[in-house]
PDB file of C-alpha atoms in Angstrom:
ATOM      1  CA  ASP A   1      -0.178   0.163  -0.093  1.00 63.00           C
ATOM      2  CA  ALA A   2       1.035   3.093  -0.726  1.00 80.00           C
ATOM      3  CA  GLY A   3       0.557   4.848   2.671  1.00 93.00           C
ATOM      4  CA  VAL A   4      -2.013   8.189   3.465  1.00 97.00           C
ATOM      5  CA  ILE A   5      -1.464   9.872   0.293  1.00 97.00           C
ATOM      6  CA  GLN A   6      -1.643  14.184   0.539  1.00 97.00           C
ATOM      7  CA  SER A   7      -1.454  16.687  -2.242  1.00 97.00           C
ATOM      8  CA  PRO A   8       0.039  19.245  -2.927  1.00 97.00           C
ATOM      9  CA  ARG A   9       2.690  19.044  -0.949  1.00 96.00           C
ATOM     10  CA  HIS A  10       3.463  22.639  -0.809  1.00 96.00           C
ATOM     11  CA  GLU A  11       0.843  25.838  -1.384  1.00 97.00           C
ATOM     12  CA  VAL A  12       1.688  29.156  -1.642  1.00 97.00           C
ATOM     13  CA  THR A  13      -0.907  31.592  -2.110  1.00 97.00           C
ATOM     14  CA  GLU A  14      -2.274  34.979  -1.368  1.00 97.00           C
ATOM     15  CA  MET A  15      -4.513  35.797   0.943  1.00 97.00           C
ATOM     16  CA  GLY A  16      -8.327  35.832   0.141  1.00 96.00           C
ATOM     17  CA  GLN A  17      -7.559  32.962  -1.982  1.00 97.00           C
ATOM     18  CA  GLU A  18      -9.690  29.623  -1.446  1.00 97.00           C
ATOM     19  CA  VAL A  19      -7.072  27.048  -0.871  1.00 98.00           C
ATOM     20  CA  THR A  20      -8.144  22.819  -1.118  1.00 98.00           C
ATOM     21  CA  LEU A  21      -5.904  20.479   0.427  1.00 98.00           C
ATOM     22  CA  ARG A  22      -6.579  16.956  -0.666  1.00 98.00           C
ATOM     23  CA  CYS A  23      -5.822  13.424   1.695  1.00 98.00           C
ATOM     24  CA  LYS A  24      -6.167   9.752   0.286  1.00 98.00           C
ATOM     25  CA  PRO A  25      -6.235   7.279   2.944  1.00 97.00           C
ATOM     26  CA  ILE A  26      -5.068   3.676   3.495  1.00 96.00           C
ATOM     27  CA  SER A  27      -7.394   1.573   1.739  1.00 95.00           C
ATOM     28  CA  GLY A  28      -9.573  -0.094   4.224  1.00 94.00           C
ATOM     29  CA  HIS A  29      -9.003   2.907   7.080  1.00 95.00           C
ATOM     30  CA  ASN A  30     -12.582   3.506   8.134  1.00 94.00           C
ATOM     31  CA  SER A  31     -11.067   6.539  10.161  1.00 95.00           C
ATOM     32  CA  LEU A  32      -9.570   9.895   9.012  1.00 96.00           C
ATOM     33  CA  PHE A  33      -8.003  12.838  10.427  1.00 96.00           C
ATOM     34  CA  TRP A  34      -6.812  16.558   9.474  1.00 97.00           C
ATOM     35  CA  TYR A  35      -4.585  17.964  11.799  1.00 95.00           C
ATOM     36  CA  ARG A  36      -2.450  21.432  11.812  1.00 95.00           C
ATOM     37  CA  GLN A  37       1.054  22.062  13.081  1.00 91.00           C
ATOM     38  CA  THR A  38       2.261  25.222  14.380  1.00 87.00           C
ATOM     39  CA  MET A  39       5.442  26.376  16.124  1.00 83.00           C
ATOM     40  CA  MET A  40       3.096  27.758  18.544  1.00 82.00           C
ATOM     41  CA  ARG A  41       0.231  25.338  18.976  1.00 82.00           C
ATOM     42  CA  GLY A  42       2.058  22.171  18.177  1.00 84.00           C
ATOM     43  CA  LEU A  43      -0.019  18.949  16.513  1.00 88.00           C
ATOM     44  CA  GLU A  44      -3.485  20.095  16.521  1.00 89.00           C
ATOM     45  CA  LEU A  45      -6.940  17.825  15.855  1.00 91.00           C
ATOM     46  CA  LEU A  46      -9.105  19.527  13.286  1.00 95.00           C
ATOM     47  CA  ILE A  47     -11.723  17.210  12.453  1.00 95.00           C
ATOM     48  CA  TYR A  48     -12.227  13.749  12.522  1.00 94.00           C
ATOM     49  CA  PHE A  49     -14.344  11.358  10.094  1.00 96.00           C
ATOM     50  CA  ASN A  50     -15.803   7.472  11.047  1.00 95.00           C
ATOM     51  CA  ASN A  51     -17.077   5.862   7.767  1.00 94.00           C
ATOM     52  CA  ASN A  52     -17.015   9.183   5.813  1.00 95.00           C
ATOM     53  CA  VAL A  53     -19.206  10.829   8.544  1.00 95.00           C
ATOM     54  CA  PRO A  54     -17.454  13.607  10.639  1.00 95.00           C
ATOM     55  CA  ILE A  55     -17.328  12.943  14.193  1.00 93.00           C
ATOM     56  CA  ASP A  56     -15.630  15.390  15.932  1.00 90.00           C
ATOM     57  CA  ASP A  57     -15.004  18.979  14.436  1.00 92.00           C
ATOM     58  CA  SER A  58     -14.911  20.952  17.287  1.00 89.00           C
ATOM     59  CA  GLY A  59     -10.890  21.302  16.359  1.00 90.00           C
ATOM     60  CA  MET A  60     -12.229  23.380  13.130  1.00 93.00           C
ATOM     61  CA  PRO A  61     -10.580  27.028  13.804  1.00 86.00           C
ATOM     62  CA  GLU A  62     -13.542  28.947  12.373  1.00 83.00           C
ATOM     63  CA  ASP A  63     -16.297  29.032   9.390  1.00 90.00           C
ATOM     64  CA  ARG A  64     -13.327  29.745   6.863  1.00 95.00           C
ATOM     65  CA  PHE A  65     -12.448  25.933   7.380  1.00 96.00           C
ATOM     66  CA  SER A  66     -14.190  22.989   6.273  1.00 97.00           C
ATOM     67  CA  ALA A  67     -13.859  19.425   5.348  1.00 97.00           C
ATOM     68  CA  LYS A  68     -15.554  16.939   3.311  1.00 97.00           C
ATOM     69  CA  MET A  69     -15.459  13.100   2.913  1.00 97.00           C
ATOM     70  CA  PRO A  70     -17.467  11.762   0.127  1.00 96.00           C
ATOM     71  CA  ASN A  71     -16.431   8.528   0.031  1.00 95.00           C
ATOM     72  CA  ALA A  72     -14.184   6.103   1.588  1.00 94.00           C
ATOM     73  CA  SER A  73     -11.021   6.942  -0.380  1.00 95.00           C
ATOM     74  CA  PHE A  74     -11.031  10.838  -0.600  1.00 96.00           C
ATOM     75  CA  SER A  75     -11.275  14.036   1.521  1.00 98.00           C
ATOM     76  CA  THR A  76     -10.631  17.591   1.542  1.00 98.00           C
ATOM     77  CA  LEU A  77     -10.170  20.344   3.391  1.00 98.00           C
ATOM     78  CA  LYS A  78     -11.269  24.014   2.199  1.00 98.00           C
ATOM     79  CA  ILE A  79      -9.740  27.103   3.284  1.00 97.00           C
ATOM     80  CA  GLN A  80     -11.891  30.110   1.866  1.00 96.00           C
ATOM     81  CA  PRO A  81     -10.446  32.581   2.488  1.00 96.00           C
ATOM     82  CA  SER A  82      -7.277  32.390   3.645  1.00 96.00           C
ATOM     83  CA  GLU A  83      -5.336  34.220   5.865  1.00 96.00           C
ATOM     84  CA  PRO A  84      -1.560  34.783   6.713  1.00 96.00           C
ATOM     85  CA  ARG A  85      -2.530  32.926   9.936  1.00 94.00           C
ATOM     86  CA  ASP A  86      -3.263  29.791   8.366  1.00 95.00           C
ATOM     87  CA  SER A  87       0.678  28.961   7.379  1.00 96.00           C
ATOM     88  CA  ALA A  88       1.356  25.964   8.721  1.00 96.00           C
ATOM     89  CA  VAL A  89       1.820  22.196   7.733  1.00 95.00           C
ATOM     90  CA  TYR A  90      -1.176  20.095   7.455  1.00 97.00           C
ATOM     91  CA  PHE A  91      -1.200  16.273   8.084  1.00 96.00           C
ATOM     92  CA  CYS A  92      -3.926  14.018   7.290  1.00 97.00           C
ATOM     93  CA  ALA A  93      -3.889  10.367   8.840  1.00 96.00           C
ATOM     94  CA  SER A  94      -6.032   7.218   8.723  1.00 96.00           C
ATOM     95  CA  SER A  95      -6.480   4.756  11.386  1.00 93.00           C
ATOM     96  CA  PRO A  96      -7.855   1.067  10.601  1.00 92.00           C
ATOM     97  CA  ARG A  97     -11.015   1.267  12.645  1.00 86.00           C
ATOM     98  CA  LEU A  98     -11.484   3.573  15.751  1.00 80.00           C
ATOM     99  CA  ALA A  99      -9.953   6.861  16.645  1.00 75.00           C
ATOM    100  CA  TRP A 100      -7.972   5.375  19.343  1.00 79.00           C
ATOM    101  CA  GLU A 101      -6.080   2.721  16.900  1.00 85.00           C
ATOM    102  CA  THR A 102      -2.524   3.858  15.722  1.00 88.00           C
ATOM    103  CA  GLN A 103      -3.110   6.417  13.224  1.00 92.00           C
ATOM    104  CA  TYR A 104      -0.780   6.566   9.881  1.00 94.00           C
ATOM    105  CA  PHE A 105       0.113   9.714   8.768  1.00 96.00           C
ATOM    106  CA  GLY A 106       0.458  11.120   5.520  1.00 96.00           C
ATOM    107  CA  PRO A 107       3.642  13.499   4.515  1.00 95.00           C
ATOM    108  CA  GLY A 108       1.719  16.864   5.293  1.00 96.00           C
ATOM    109  CA  THR A 109       0.922  19.527   3.188  1.00 97.00           C
ATOM    110  CA  ARG A 110       3.359  22.816   3.621  1.00 96.00           C
ATOM    111  CA  LEU A 111       0.847  25.929   3.331  1.00 97.00           C
ATOM    112  CA  LEU A 112       2.174  29.458   3.112  1.00 97.00           C
ATOM    113  CA  VAL A 113      -0.124  32.336   2.846  1.00 97.00           C
ATOM    114  CA  LEU A 114       1.090  35.251   1.809  1.00 97.00           C
TER     115      LEU A 114
ATOM    116  CA  ILE B   1      -4.859  16.439  34.039  1.00 49.00           C
ATOM    117  CA  LEU B   2      -6.841  17.605  30.899  1.00 58.00           C
ATOM    118  CA  ASN B   3      -4.470  17.851  28.369  1.00 86.00           C
ATOM    119  CA  VAL B   4      -1.860  15.627  27.471  1.00 92.00           C
ATOM    120  CA  GLU B   5       1.631  16.859  28.726  1.00 94.00           C
ATOM    121  CA  GLN B   6       4.960  15.984  28.082  1.00 96.00           C
ATOM    122  CA  SER B   7       8.548  16.265  30.022  1.00 96.00           C
ATOM    123  CA  PRO B   8      11.055  17.905  28.997  1.00 96.00           C
ATOM    124  CA  GLN B   9      10.234  19.370  26.155  1.00 94.00           C
ATOM    125  CA  SER B  10      13.542  19.090  24.881  1.00 95.00           C
ATOM    126  CA  LEU B  11      16.674  17.126  25.715  1.00 95.00           C
ATOM    127  CA  HIS B  12      20.233  16.846  24.689  1.00 97.00           C
ATOM    128  CA  VAL B  13      22.703  13.909  25.227  1.00 97.00           C
ATOM    129  CA  GLN B  14      25.694  12.609  23.978  1.00 97.00           C
ATOM    130  CA  GLU B  15      25.619   9.306  22.013  1.00 97.00           C
ATOM    131  CA  GLY B  16      25.840   6.213  24.272  1.00 97.00           C
ATOM    132  CA  ASP B  17      24.134   7.973  26.968  1.00 97.00           C
ATOM    133  CA  SER B  18      20.453   6.299  27.854  1.00 96.00           C
ATOM    134  CA  THR B  19      17.447   8.623  28.586  1.00 96.00           C
ATOM    135  CA  ASN B  20      13.549   8.577  29.388  1.00 95.00           C
ATOM    136  CA  PHE B  21      10.977  10.922  29.186  1.00 94.00           C
ATOM    137  CA  THR B  22       7.622  11.271  30.326  1.00 97.00           C
ATOM    138  CA  CYS B  23       3.910  11.385  28.813  1.00 97.00           C
ATOM    139  CA  SER B  24       1.280  12.545  31.386  1.00 96.00           C
ATOM    140  CA  PHE B  25      -2.406  12.155  30.390  1.00 94.00           C
ATOM    141  CA  PRO B  26      -5.934  12.085  31.472  1.00 89.00           C
ATOM    142  CA  SER B  27      -6.711   8.620  33.187  1.00 82.00           C
ATOM    143  CA  SER B  28     -10.633   8.726  32.562  1.00 81.00           C
ATOM    144  CA  ASN B  29     -12.000   7.235  29.459  1.00 76.00           C
ATOM    145  CA  PHE B  30      -8.835   5.682  28.795  1.00 83.00           C
ATOM    146  CA  TYR B  31      -8.839   3.813  25.418  1.00 86.00           C
ATOM    147  CA  ALA B  32      -5.062   3.902  24.325  1.00 91.00           C
ATOM    148  CA  LEU B  33      -1.794   5.479  24.672  1.00 93.00           C
ATOM    149  CA  HIS B  34       0.089   5.790  21.415  1.00 94.00           C
ATOM    150  CA  TRP B  35       4.249   6.856  21.325  1.00 96.00           C
ATOM    151  CA  TYR B  36       5.242   8.287  17.506  1.00 96.00           C
ATOM    152  CA  ARG B  37       8.741   9.225  16.591  1.00 96.00           C
ATOM    153  CA  TRP B  38       8.801  12.043  14.564  1.00 94.00           C
ATOM    154  CA  GLU B  39      11.926  13.028  12.206  1.00 94.00           C
ATOM    155  CA  THR B  40      12.599  16.868  10.955  1.00 88.00           C
ATOM    156  CA  ALA B  41      10.515  17.164   7.249  1.00 86.00           C
ATOM    157  CA  LYS B  42       8.559  14.126   7.957  1.00 90.00           C
ATOM    158  CA  SER B  43       5.605  12.621   9.302  1.00 91.00           C
ATOM    159  CA  PRO B  44       4.849  10.562  12.553  1.00 93.00           C
ATOM    160  CA  GLU B  45       5.559   7.105  12.553  1.00 94.00           C
ATOM    161  CA  ALA B  46       3.761   5.218  15.347  1.00 93.00           C
ATOM    162  CA  LEU B  47       6.212   3.531  17.490  1.00 95.00           C
ATOM    163  CA  PHE B  48       4.086   1.715  19.980  1.00 93.00           C
ATOM    164  CA  VAL B  49       0.293   1.273  21.184  1.00 92.00           C
ATOM    165  CA  MET B  50      -0.493   0.573  24.605  1.00 93.00           C
ATOM    166  CA  THR B  51      -3.626  -0.221  26.014  1.00 91.00           C
ATOM    167  CA  LEU B  52      -3.599  -2.458  29.588  1.00 91.00           C
ATOM    168  CA  ASN B  53      -2.101  -1.074  32.938  1.00 91.00           C
ATOM    169  CA  GLY B  54       1.189  -2.165  33.353  1.00 92.00           C
ATOM    170  CA  ASP B  55       1.918  -2.748  29.618  1.00 92.00           C
ATOM    171  CA  GLU B  56       5.516  -2.584  28.532  1.00 95.00           C
ATOM    172  CA  LYS B  57       6.710  -2.704  24.526  1.00 95.00           C
ATOM    173  CA  LYS B  58       9.857  -2.997  23.280  1.00 96.00           C
ATOM    174  CA  LYS B  59      11.255  -2.208  20.031  1.00 93.00           C
ATOM    175  CA  GLY B  60      15.220  -2.582  19.707  1.00 95.00           C
ATOM    176  CA  ARG B  61      16.948  -0.085  22.379  1.00 96.00           C
ATOM    177  CA  ILE B  62      13.355   1.610  22.888  1.00 97.00           C
ATOM    178  CA  SER B  63      11.044   0.488  25.598  1.00 97.00           C
ATOM    179  CA  ALA B  64       7.735   1.971  26.666  1.00 97.00           C
ATOM    180  CA  THR B  65       5.570   1.512  30.080  1.00 97.00           C
ATOM    181  CA  LEU B  66       2.138   2.471  31.209  1.00 96.00           C
ATOM    182  CA  ASN B  67       0.193   3.119  34.280  1.00 95.00           C
ATOM    183  CA  THR B  68      -3.288   4.223  33.722  1.00 93.00           C
ATOM    184  CA  LYS B  69      -4.223   4.486  37.333  1.00 92.00           C
ATOM    185  CA  GLU B  70      -2.218   7.333  37.396  1.00 93.00           C
ATOM    186  CA  GLY B  71      -1.814   8.244  33.870  1.00 93.00           C
ATOM    187  CA  TYR B  72       1.602   8.144  32.724  1.00 95.00           C
ATOM    188  CA  SER B  73       4.027   6.307  30.539  1.00 97.00           C
ATOM    189  CA  TYR B  74       7.791   6.826  30.192  1.00 97.00           C
ATOM    190  CA  LEU B  75       9.603   6.318  27.178  1.00 98.00           C
ATOM    191  CA  TYR B  76      13.334   4.395  27.546  1.00 97.00           C
ATOM    192  CA  ILE B  77      16.004   4.726  24.788  1.00 97.00           C
ATOM    193  CA  LYS B  78      19.374   2.448  26.138  1.00 97.00           C
ATOM    194  CA  GLY B  79      22.438   3.708  24.439  1.00 97.00           C
ATOM    195  CA  SER B  80      21.004   6.180  22.578  1.00 97.00           C
ATOM    196  CA  GLN B  81      22.493   6.964  18.929  1.00 97.00           C
ATOM    197  CA  PRO B  82      22.354  10.379  16.670  1.00 96.00           C
ATOM    198  CA  GLU B  83      19.875   8.610  14.310  1.00 95.00           C
ATOM    199  CA  ASP B  84      17.356   8.482  17.363  1.00 96.00           C
ATOM    200  CA  SER B  85      17.525  12.387  17.271  1.00 97.00           C
ATOM    201  CA  ALA B  86      13.468  13.088  16.291  1.00 97.00           C
ATOM    202  CA  THR B  87      10.350  14.570  18.467  1.00 96.00           C
ATOM    203  CA  TYR B  88       8.750  11.919  20.493  1.00 97.00           C
ATOM    204  CA  LEU B  89       5.333  12.234  20.528  1.00 95.00           C
ATOM    205  CA  CYS B  90       2.650  10.946  22.769  1.00 94.00           C
ATOM    206  CA  ALA B  91      -0.847  10.797  22.139  1.00 92.00           C
ATOM    207  CA  SER B  92      -3.803   9.801  24.448  1.00 90.00           C
ATOM    208  CA  ASP B  93      -6.844   8.604  21.949  1.00 76.00           C
ATOM    209  CA  MET B  94      -6.817  11.514  19.733  1.00 79.00           C
ATOM    210  CA  ARG B  95      -4.724  14.260  22.252  1.00 85.00           C
ATOM    211  CA  PHE B  96      -1.425  14.860  21.281  1.00 89.00           C
ATOM    212  CA  GLY B  97       1.618  15.692  23.454  1.00 92.00           C
ATOM    213  CA  ALA B  98       3.794  18.484  22.429  1.00 92.00           C
ATOM    214  CA  GLY B  99       6.141  16.271  22.015  1.00 94.00           C
ATOM    215  CA  THR B 100       9.854  15.613  23.801  1.00 96.00           C
ATOM    216  CA  ARG B 101      12.561  16.772  20.963  1.00 96.00           C
ATOM    217  CA  LEU B 102      15.787  14.598  21.832  1.00 97.00           C
ATOM    218  CA  THR B 103      19.450  15.521  20.205  1.00 97.00           C
ATOM    219  CA  VAL B 104      21.808  13.099  20.389  1.00 97.00           C
ATOM    220  CA  LYS B 105      25.423  14.367  19.707  1.00 96.00           C
ATOM    221  CA  PRO B 106      28.077  11.816  18.707  1.00 94.00           C
TER     222      PRO B 106
END
């Protein structure tokens, strides 16, 4: 298996633009997580899906952030409009069944909003 | 303890030294405790998952213990090598600690 796949790996955009980050979990995994890593706050959970259904989105910073999982093999995290403070590395992870099982992380998307 | 806390924040040791660090987590509604190894410019990789009080896991020179009653876990590295340099994260369910950054000097 190729592991968790994220795209793009790097994104540079201007403030106010829409940004879409993509994730393909490991085939057969039922749980998917989006995290944001910053120097100040470390690794923060943004949202968690189980069987394509959002279970916990309490970590989503504000209405500018939205996430979808239309099927078991694809998820998106969208920021609209983007702001410089959104600059961070965004990780996607998946686990076989439940939230508390070992998570397998993708390579991350490094986002820079100018 | 409401959050997962790790100490120390960073650690510098000489090659060959043994070292250990601590993870504290809420002991109520506990399911599992994970340790991850996170090298710079890479993504976190799982080291251990422990679920039972008294669990001990070992992988090569690295081992971990778990005390669910008091809510802590220790990670030990015996005979540290430069390639052990990384940030070691612990996670209780979906809550991650800030990590311990280990630097092993040759």
